[in-house]
Amino acid sequence: MTSLGGRPYWLKVADLVLGNENTVTVDTEGEDRILTTDVSEKEAYEQIKEELGIEPVQLQYMPAGMEFDKCIVEKELGTATLYYTYKRKVIQYEMYMQHTNGSYSISQEDNYKNSYQLWGGEVLINIKELETINSKEKEFFAIFKHQNAMYRVIGIIEKEEFEKILKNLYFF
């Protein structure tokens, strides 16, 4: 008999096999990455809190039709990404810890249209409006900092709805 993984891994596998309503897929090569599906958004925020040690800023408002899909937490990298679907498009909500010995870069292929700022609760949010290369749809990219984490929201969505999401952030 061969065995792999530590205690947390086997507890997650037991939940999967025994029919717990949560399904957790664990990447055993990089045991710091956890993909969580079939869990609620609330459970995903709890997972982020446990794995990254932060009280994440939460999305309080979602337009009609926007639904939580999944969450990926990469503890070693200090990142978490929540995925939502909206009108058959993906909205990403990313958070990553700020480390003095690390860096995080972003590359955008879409055409830059405009940038501006708005207040979302307790923070000033920088927003870029982009136009997708192929479909000419408007994509919005927002970034802000709260406590020891950086946050990004990216998606193809109406400007009014995007801003409403940002203006209704929930800070602990």
mmCIF file of C-alpha atoms in Angstrom:
data_model
loop_
_atom_site.group_PDB
_atom_site.id
_atom_site.type_symbol
_atom_site.label_atom_id
_atom_site.label_comp_id
_atom_site.label_asym_id
_atom_site.label_seq_id
_atom_site.Cartn_x
_atom_site.Cartn_y
_atom_site.Cartn_z
ATOM 1 C CA MET A 1 0.000 0.000 0.000
ATOM 2 C CA THR A 2 1.285 3.437 -0.898
ATOM 3 C CA SER A 3 0.233 6.661 0.800
ATOM 4 C CA LEU A 4 0.749 10.290 -0.201
ATOM 5 C CA GLY A 5 -0.119 13.557 1.493
ATOM 6 C CA GLY A 6 -0.477 14.839 5.004
ATOM 7 C CA ARG A 7 -3.438 14.902 7.358
ATOM 8 C CA PRO A 8 -5.188 17.926 5.736
ATOM 9 C CA TYR A 9 -5.050 16.178 2.364
ATOM 10 C CA TRP A 10 -6.682 12.991 3.673
ATOM 11 C CA LEU A 11 -9.394 14.883 5.515
ATOM 12 C CA LYS A 12 -10.297 16.577 2.252
ATOM 13 C CA VAL A 13 -10.245 13.280 0.364
ATOM 14 C CA ALA A 14 -12.462 11.694 3.043
ATOM 15 C CA ASP A 15 -14.976 14.518 2.640
ATOM 16 C CA LEU A 16 -14.974 13.919 -1.107
ATOM 17 C CA VAL A 17 -15.395 10.135 -0.870
ATOM 18 C CA LEU A 18 -17.949 10.173 1.944
ATOM 19 C CA GLY A 19 -20.177 12.599 0.106
ATOM 20 C CA ASN A 20 -19.677 15.863 1.946
ATOM 21 C CA GLU A 21 -21.397 18.583 -0.075
ATOM 22 C CA ASN A 22 -18.055 20.350 -0.596
ATOM 23 C CA THR A 23 -15.814 19.097 -3.357
ATOM 24 C CA VAL A 24 -12.146 19.916 -2.943
ATOM 25 C CA THR A 25 -9.516 19.077 -5.536
ATOM 26 C CA VAL A 26 -5.980 19.199 -4.219
ATOM 27 C CA ASP A 27 -2.953 19.562 -6.480
ATOM 28 C CA THR A 28 -0.551 17.090 -4.833
ATOM 29 C CA GLU A 29 2.536 18.339 -6.654
ATOM 30 C CA GLY A 30 2.207 21.825 -5.196
ATOM 31 C CA GLU A 31 0.321 21.050 -2.003
ATOM 32 C CA ASP A 32 -0.155 24.764 -1.379
ATOM 33 C CA ARG A 33 -2.765 25.140 -4.130
ATOM 34 C CA ILE A 34 -6.363 24.347 -3.316
ATOM 35 C CA LEU A 35 -9.181 24.550 -5.864
ATOM 36 C CA THR A 36 -12.562 24.692 -4.194
ATOM 37 C CA THR A 37 -15.779 24.058 -6.130
ATOM 38 C CA ASP A 38 -19.337 23.342 -5.035
ATOM 39 C CA VAL A 39 -18.944 25.536 -1.983
ATOM 40 C CA SER A 40 -20.667 28.773 -1.203
ATOM 41 C CA GLU A 41 -19.027 32.128 -1.624
ATOM 42 C CA LYS A 42 -19.096 32.510 2.168
ATOM 43 C CA GLU A 43 -17.121 29.263 2.570
ATOM 44 C CA ALA A 44 -14.592 30.488 -0.008
ATOM 45 C CA TYR A 45 -14.013 33.680 1.998
ATOM 46 C CA GLU A 46 -13.516 31.553 5.126
ATOM 47 C CA GLN A 47 -10.971 29.415 3.247
ATOM 48 C CA ILE A 48 -9.069 32.561 2.225
ATOM 49 C CA LYS A 49 -9.091 33.803 5.816
ATOM 50 C CA GLU A 50 -7.699 30.473 7.080
ATOM 51 C CA GLU A 51 -5.101 29.951 4.348
ATOM 52 C CA LEU A 52 -3.828 33.522 3.881
ATOM 53 C CA GLY A 53 -4.448 34.896 7.367
ATOM 54 C CA ILE A 54 -6.332 37.978 6.175
ATOM 55 C CA GLU A 55 -9.894 39.145 6.589
ATOM 56 C CA PRO A 56 -10.683 39.549 2.876
ATOM 57 C CA VAL A 57 -12.662 42.479 1.515
ATOM 58 C CA GLN A 58 -15.895 40.941 0.259
ATOM 59 C CA LEU A 59 -18.090 41.710 -2.717
ATOM 60 C CA GLN A 60 -21.393 42.777 -1.163
ATOM 61 C CA TYR A 61 -23.282 43.582 -4.368
ATOM 62 C CA MET A 62 -23.654 41.415 -7.459
ATOM 63 C CA PRO A 63 -25.844 42.296 -10.439
ATOM 64 C CA ALA A 64 -28.732 39.971 -11.295
ATOM 65 C CA GLY A 65 -27.340 36.923 -13.061
ATOM 66 C CA MET A 66 -23.847 37.136 -11.565
ATOM 67 C CA GLU A 67 -23.011 33.910 -9.739
ATOM 68 C CA PHE A 68 -20.071 32.601 -7.721
ATOM 69 C CA ASP A 69 -18.302 29.759 -9.550
ATOM 70 C CA LYS A 70 -15.106 28.698 -7.759
ATOM 71 C CA CYS A 71 -12.130 29.784 -5.694
ATOM 72 C CA ILE A 72 -8.429 28.998 -5.987
ATOM 73 C CA VAL A 73 -6.148 29.668 -3.023
ATOM 74 C CA GLU A 74 -2.379 29.400 -3.407
ATOM 75 C CA LYS A 75 -1.011 29.668 0.115
ATOM 76 C CA GLU A 76 2.688 29.621 -0.809
ATOM 77 C CA LEU A 77 2.178 32.484 -3.262
ATOM 78 C CA GLY A 78 -0.174 34.304 -0.906
ATOM 79 C CA THR A 79 -2.911 34.609 -3.544
ATOM 80 C CA ALA A 80 -6.592 33.816 -3.878
ATOM 81 C CA THR A 81 -8.859 34.157 -6.894
ATOM 82 C CA LEU A 82 -12.634 33.985 -6.839
ATOM 83 C CA TYR A 83 -14.344 33.354 -10.165
ATOM 84 C CA TYR A 84 -17.848 34.530 -10.992
ATOM 85 C CA THR A 85 -19.935 34.158 -14.134
ATOM 86 C CA TYR A 86 -21.981 36.991 -15.560
ATOM 87 C CA LYS A 87 -23.722 36.905 -18.940
ATOM 88 C CA ARG A 88 -21.516 33.968 -20.004
ATOM 89 C CA LYS A 89 -18.357 35.923 -19.137
ATOM 90 C CA VAL A 90 -15.915 35.427 -16.280
ATOM 91 C CA ILE A 91 -15.394 38.048 -13.584
ATOM 92 C CA GLN A 92 -12.209 37.538 -11.540
ATOM 93 C CA TYR A 93 -11.739 38.852 -8.018
ATOM 94 C CA GLU A 94 -8.120 38.434 -6.979
ATOM 95 C CA MET A 95 -6.343 39.148 -3.749
ATOM 96 C CA TYR A 96 -2.676 38.784 -3.009
ATOM 97 C CA MET A 97 -0.535 39.449 -0.007
ATOM 98 C CA GLN A 98 2.112 42.122 -0.271
ATOM 99 C CA HIS A 99 5.559 40.737 0.417
ATOM 100 C CA THR A 100 8.744 42.763 0.541
ATOM 101 C CA ASN A 101 10.687 39.979 -1.184
ATOM 102 C CA GLY A 102 8.225 39.324 -4.002
ATOM 103 C CA SER A 103 6.645 40.995 -6.994
ATOM 104 C CA TYR A 104 3.462 40.622 -8.987
ATOM 105 C CA SER A 105 3.107 41.801 -12.560
ATOM 106 C CA ILE A 106 0.165 42.183 -14.900
ATOM 107 C CA SER A 107 0.103 42.112 -18.678
ATOM 108 C CA GLN A 108 -2.880 43.383 -20.666
ATOM 109 C CA GLU A 109 -3.316 42.735 -24.374
ATOM 110 C CA ASP A 110 -6.546 44.713 -24.727
ATOM 111 C CA ASN A 111 -6.667 48.308 -25.963
ATOM 112 C CA TYR A 112 -6.499 50.969 -23.263
ATOM 113 C CA LYS A 113 -9.417 53.428 -23.377
ATOM 114 C CA ASN A 114 -9.610 55.353 -20.103
ATOM 115 C CA SER A 115 -8.553 55.398 -16.467
ATOM 116 C CA TYR A 116 -10.137 57.005 -13.434
ATOM 117 C CA GLN A 117 -10.578 56.609 -9.676
ATOM 118 C CA LEU A 118 -13.526 56.191 -7.343
ATOM 119 C CA TRP A 119 -14.071 55.642 -3.641
ATOM 120 C CA GLY A 120 -15.228 52.162 -2.705
ATOM 121 C CA GLY A 121 -16.029 52.181 0.976
ATOM 122 C CA GLU A 122 -12.748 52.838 2.764
ATOM 123 C CA VAL A 123 -10.361 52.814 -0.215
ATOM 124 C CA LEU A 124 -9.530 54.740 -3.356
ATOM 125 C CA ILE A 125 -9.841 52.387 -6.328
ATOM 126 C CA ASN A 126 -7.920 52.801 -9.582
ATOM 127 C CA ILE A 127 -9.919 51.706 -12.616
ATOM 128 C CA LYS A 128 -8.875 51.108 -16.207
ATOM 129 C CA GLU A 129 -11.363 50.769 -19.028
ATOM 130 C CA LEU A 130 -10.174 48.529 -21.836
ATOM 131 C CA GLU A 131 -11.584 47.377 -25.149
ATOM 132 C CA THR A 132 -11.109 43.731 -26.032
ATOM 133 C CA ILE A 133 -9.101 43.221 -29.202
ATOM 134 C CA ASN A 134 -11.393 40.718 -30.908
ATOM 135 C CA SER A 135 -14.923 41.589 -29.819
ATOM 136 C CA LYS A 136 -14.585 45.310 -28.995
ATOM 137 C CA GLU A 137 -16.401 44.699 -25.689
ATOM 138 C CA LYS A 138 -15.623 46.925 -22.709
ATOM 139 C CA GLU A 139 -13.537 45.275 -20.016
ATOM 140 C CA PHE A 140 -12.895 46.886 -16.656
ATOM 141 C CA PHE A 141 -9.896 46.402 -14.413
ATOM 142 C CA ALA A 142 -9.857 47.749 -10.835
ATOM 143 C CA ILE A 143 -7.083 47.613 -8.262
ATOM 144 C CA PHE A 144 -6.965 48.718 -4.634
ATOM 145 C CA LYS A 145 -5.045 48.073 -1.429
ATOM 146 C CA HIS A 146 -6.464 47.281 1.990
ATOM 147 C CA GLN A 147 -4.334 46.405 4.999
ATOM 148 C CA ASN A 148 -1.597 43.993 3.814
ATOM 149 C CA ALA A 149 -3.277 42.859 0.611
ATOM 150 C CA MET A 150 -3.798 44.070 -2.936
ATOM 151 C CA TYR A 151 -7.106 43.395 -4.673
ATOM 152 C CA ARG A 152 -8.062 43.268 -8.358
ATOM 153 C CA VAL A 153 -11.443 42.947 -10.019
ATOM 154 C CA ILE A 154 -11.426 42.212 -13.748
ATOM 155 C CA GLY A 155 -14.285 41.530 -16.112
ATOM 156 C CA ILE A 156 -16.375 42.292 -19.158
ATOM 157 C CA ILE A 157 -19.388 43.999 -17.628
ATOM 158 C CA GLU A 158 -21.383 47.210 -17.923
ATOM 159 C CA LYS A 159 -19.595 50.214 -16.415
ATOM 160 C CA GLU A 160 -22.501 51.067 -14.089
ATOM 161 C CA GLU A 161 -22.654 47.531 -12.677
ATOM 162 C CA PHE A 162 -18.866 47.347 -12.279
ATOM 163 C CA GLU A 163 -18.819 50.611 -10.333
ATOM 164 C CA LYS A 164 -21.761 49.491 -8.187
ATOM 165 C CA ILE A 165 -19.816 46.324 -7.236
ATOM 166 C CA LEU A 166 -16.831 48.471 -6.210
ATOM 167 C CA LYS A 167 -18.876 51.030 -4.293
ATOM 168 C CA ASN A 168 -20.441 48.256 -2.198
ATOM 169 C CA LEU A 169 -17.329 46.442 -0.946
ATOM 170 C CA TYR A 170 -17.577 45.033 2.567
ATOM 171 C CA PHE A 171 -14.625 45.719 4.892
ATOM 172 C CA PHE A 172 -14.149 43.914 8.200
#
